Amino acid sequence: MASQCARADVADRRRIWTGKRQSAMRRQPVRLVFIDETSLNTRMTRLRGRAPRGKRLKAQAPFGRWKTQTFIAGLRCDELTAPWVIEGAMDRGAFDVCVAKLDLPNRILRRKRCDVVLE
């Protein structure tokens, strides 16, 4: 157990979280918004495929210029909010730009009353 868990202020906040906030969120899951990101690397492109017998498979794939793309969005139980794709990996600078440039918290909060969870 982490040492800060023994502190009285942390224990009080945990009690409030589990007693009030968590139960309220369970009653209204539509209010929850999880801001999350995932990435895709073009090196993961399949090298082989399938085609009907006697036919040649024709497809395009990147060659020699591997790229990474990152997708970030607010995930709700019924929709995606404020999706955004960037070239490259997500780091602190890219996340700050995402929040500032896209006004992400306000775009998410504007539509419905909700609780935002950053992962």
XYZ file of C-alpha atoms in Angstrom:
119
model
C 0.000 0.000 0.000
C 1.307 3.455 -0.872
C 2.375 5.596 2.084
C 0.057 8.478 1.173
C -2.972 6.191 1.627
C -2.422 6.357 5.394
C -2.755 10.164 5.478
C -6.029 11.458 6.904
C -6.742 13.899 4.051
C -6.247 11.187 1.424
C -8.450 8.768 3.378
C -11.196 11.427 3.581
C -11.056 12.104 -0.153
C -11.140 8.365 -0.883
C -14.188 7.948 1.386
C -15.988 10.810 -0.386
C -15.032 9.350 -3.783
C -16.284 5.843 -3.024
C -19.313 6.970 -1.038
C -20.689 9.844 -3.097
C -19.014 10.423 -6.458
C -18.641 6.803 -7.516
C -22.242 5.901 -6.694
C -23.512 8.991 -8.550
C -21.472 8.019 -11.622
C -22.913 4.511 -11.556
C -26.436 5.962 -11.619
C -25.627 8.268 -14.564
C -22.986 6.630 -16.794
C -23.895 8.954 -19.697
C -22.151 11.757 -17.778
C -18.765 10.017 -17.900
C -16.288 11.053 -20.596
C -12.905 9.328 -20.822
C -10.244 11.251 -22.742
C -7.996 8.585 -24.215
C -5.513 8.111 -27.044
C -4.327 5.260 -29.188
C -1.737 5.063 -31.936
C -1.182 3.231 -35.189
C 2.130 2.468 -36.820
C 2.155 1.788 -40.572
C 4.841 -0.848 -40.047
C 1.961 -3.039 -38.919
C 0.723 -3.261 -42.525
C 0.157 -6.850 -43.580
C 2.671 -8.207 -46.063
C 0.333 -10.861 -47.470
C -3.336 -11.070 -48.335
C -5.978 -13.271 -49.910
C -7.566 -13.167 -53.325
C -9.896 -15.492 -55.232
C -8.146 -18.459 -56.833
C -6.465 -17.435 -60.063
C -6.766 -13.687 -59.298
C -3.965 -11.367 -58.290
C -4.300 -9.378 -55.067
C -3.916 -5.647 -55.677
C -3.622 -3.276 -52.747
C -1.600 -0.279 -51.675
C 0.577 -0.037 -48.613
C 3.206 2.455 -47.494
C 6.726 1.453 -48.452
C 9.905 2.845 -46.984
C 8.268 5.743 -45.159
C 6.868 4.332 -41.940
C 4.628 6.668 -40.008
C 2.952 6.797 -36.639
C -0.443 8.400 -36.164
C -2.152 9.087 -32.854
C -5.913 9.301 -32.355
C -7.349 11.117 -29.314
C -11.007 11.600 -28.418
C -13.506 11.849 -25.607
C -15.166 8.450 -25.206
C -18.742 8.293 -23.925
C -20.986 5.293 -23.510
C -22.944 6.365 -26.609
C -20.579 8.441 -28.801
C -17.115 9.804 -29.554
C -16.558 13.485 -28.788
C -13.945 15.792 -30.352
C -11.906 13.185 -32.273
C -8.458 14.309 -33.439
C -5.624 12.587 -35.357
C -2.026 13.805 -35.237
C 1.066 12.681 -37.119
C 3.598 11.156 -34.742
C 3.447 9.983 -31.163
C 1.483 11.725 -28.427
C 3.654 13.528 -25.917
C 3.069 16.300 -23.388
C 3.479 19.034 -25.998
C 1.012 17.412 -28.401
C -1.488 16.856 -25.591
C -1.238 20.501 -24.494
C -1.814 21.607 -28.106
C -4.790 19.269 -28.345
C -6.383 20.685 -25.206
C -5.645 24.319 -26.132
C -6.197 24.313 -29.897
C -9.243 22.106 -29.981
C -10.643 23.514 -26.746
C -11.217 19.867 -25.877
C -12.654 20.199 -22.362
C -15.198 22.831 -23.428
C -16.215 20.919 -26.570
C -16.876 17.895 -24.413
C -18.568 19.731 -21.568
C -20.617 22.069 -23.783
C -22.938 19.360 -25.018
C -23.976 17.683 -21.781
C -23.231 17.916 -18.113
C -20.489 15.357 -17.556
C -17.462 14.261 -15.560
C -14.189 14.084 -17.519
C -11.664 11.334 -16.748
C -8.145 11.624 -18.200
C -6.322 8.334 -18.738
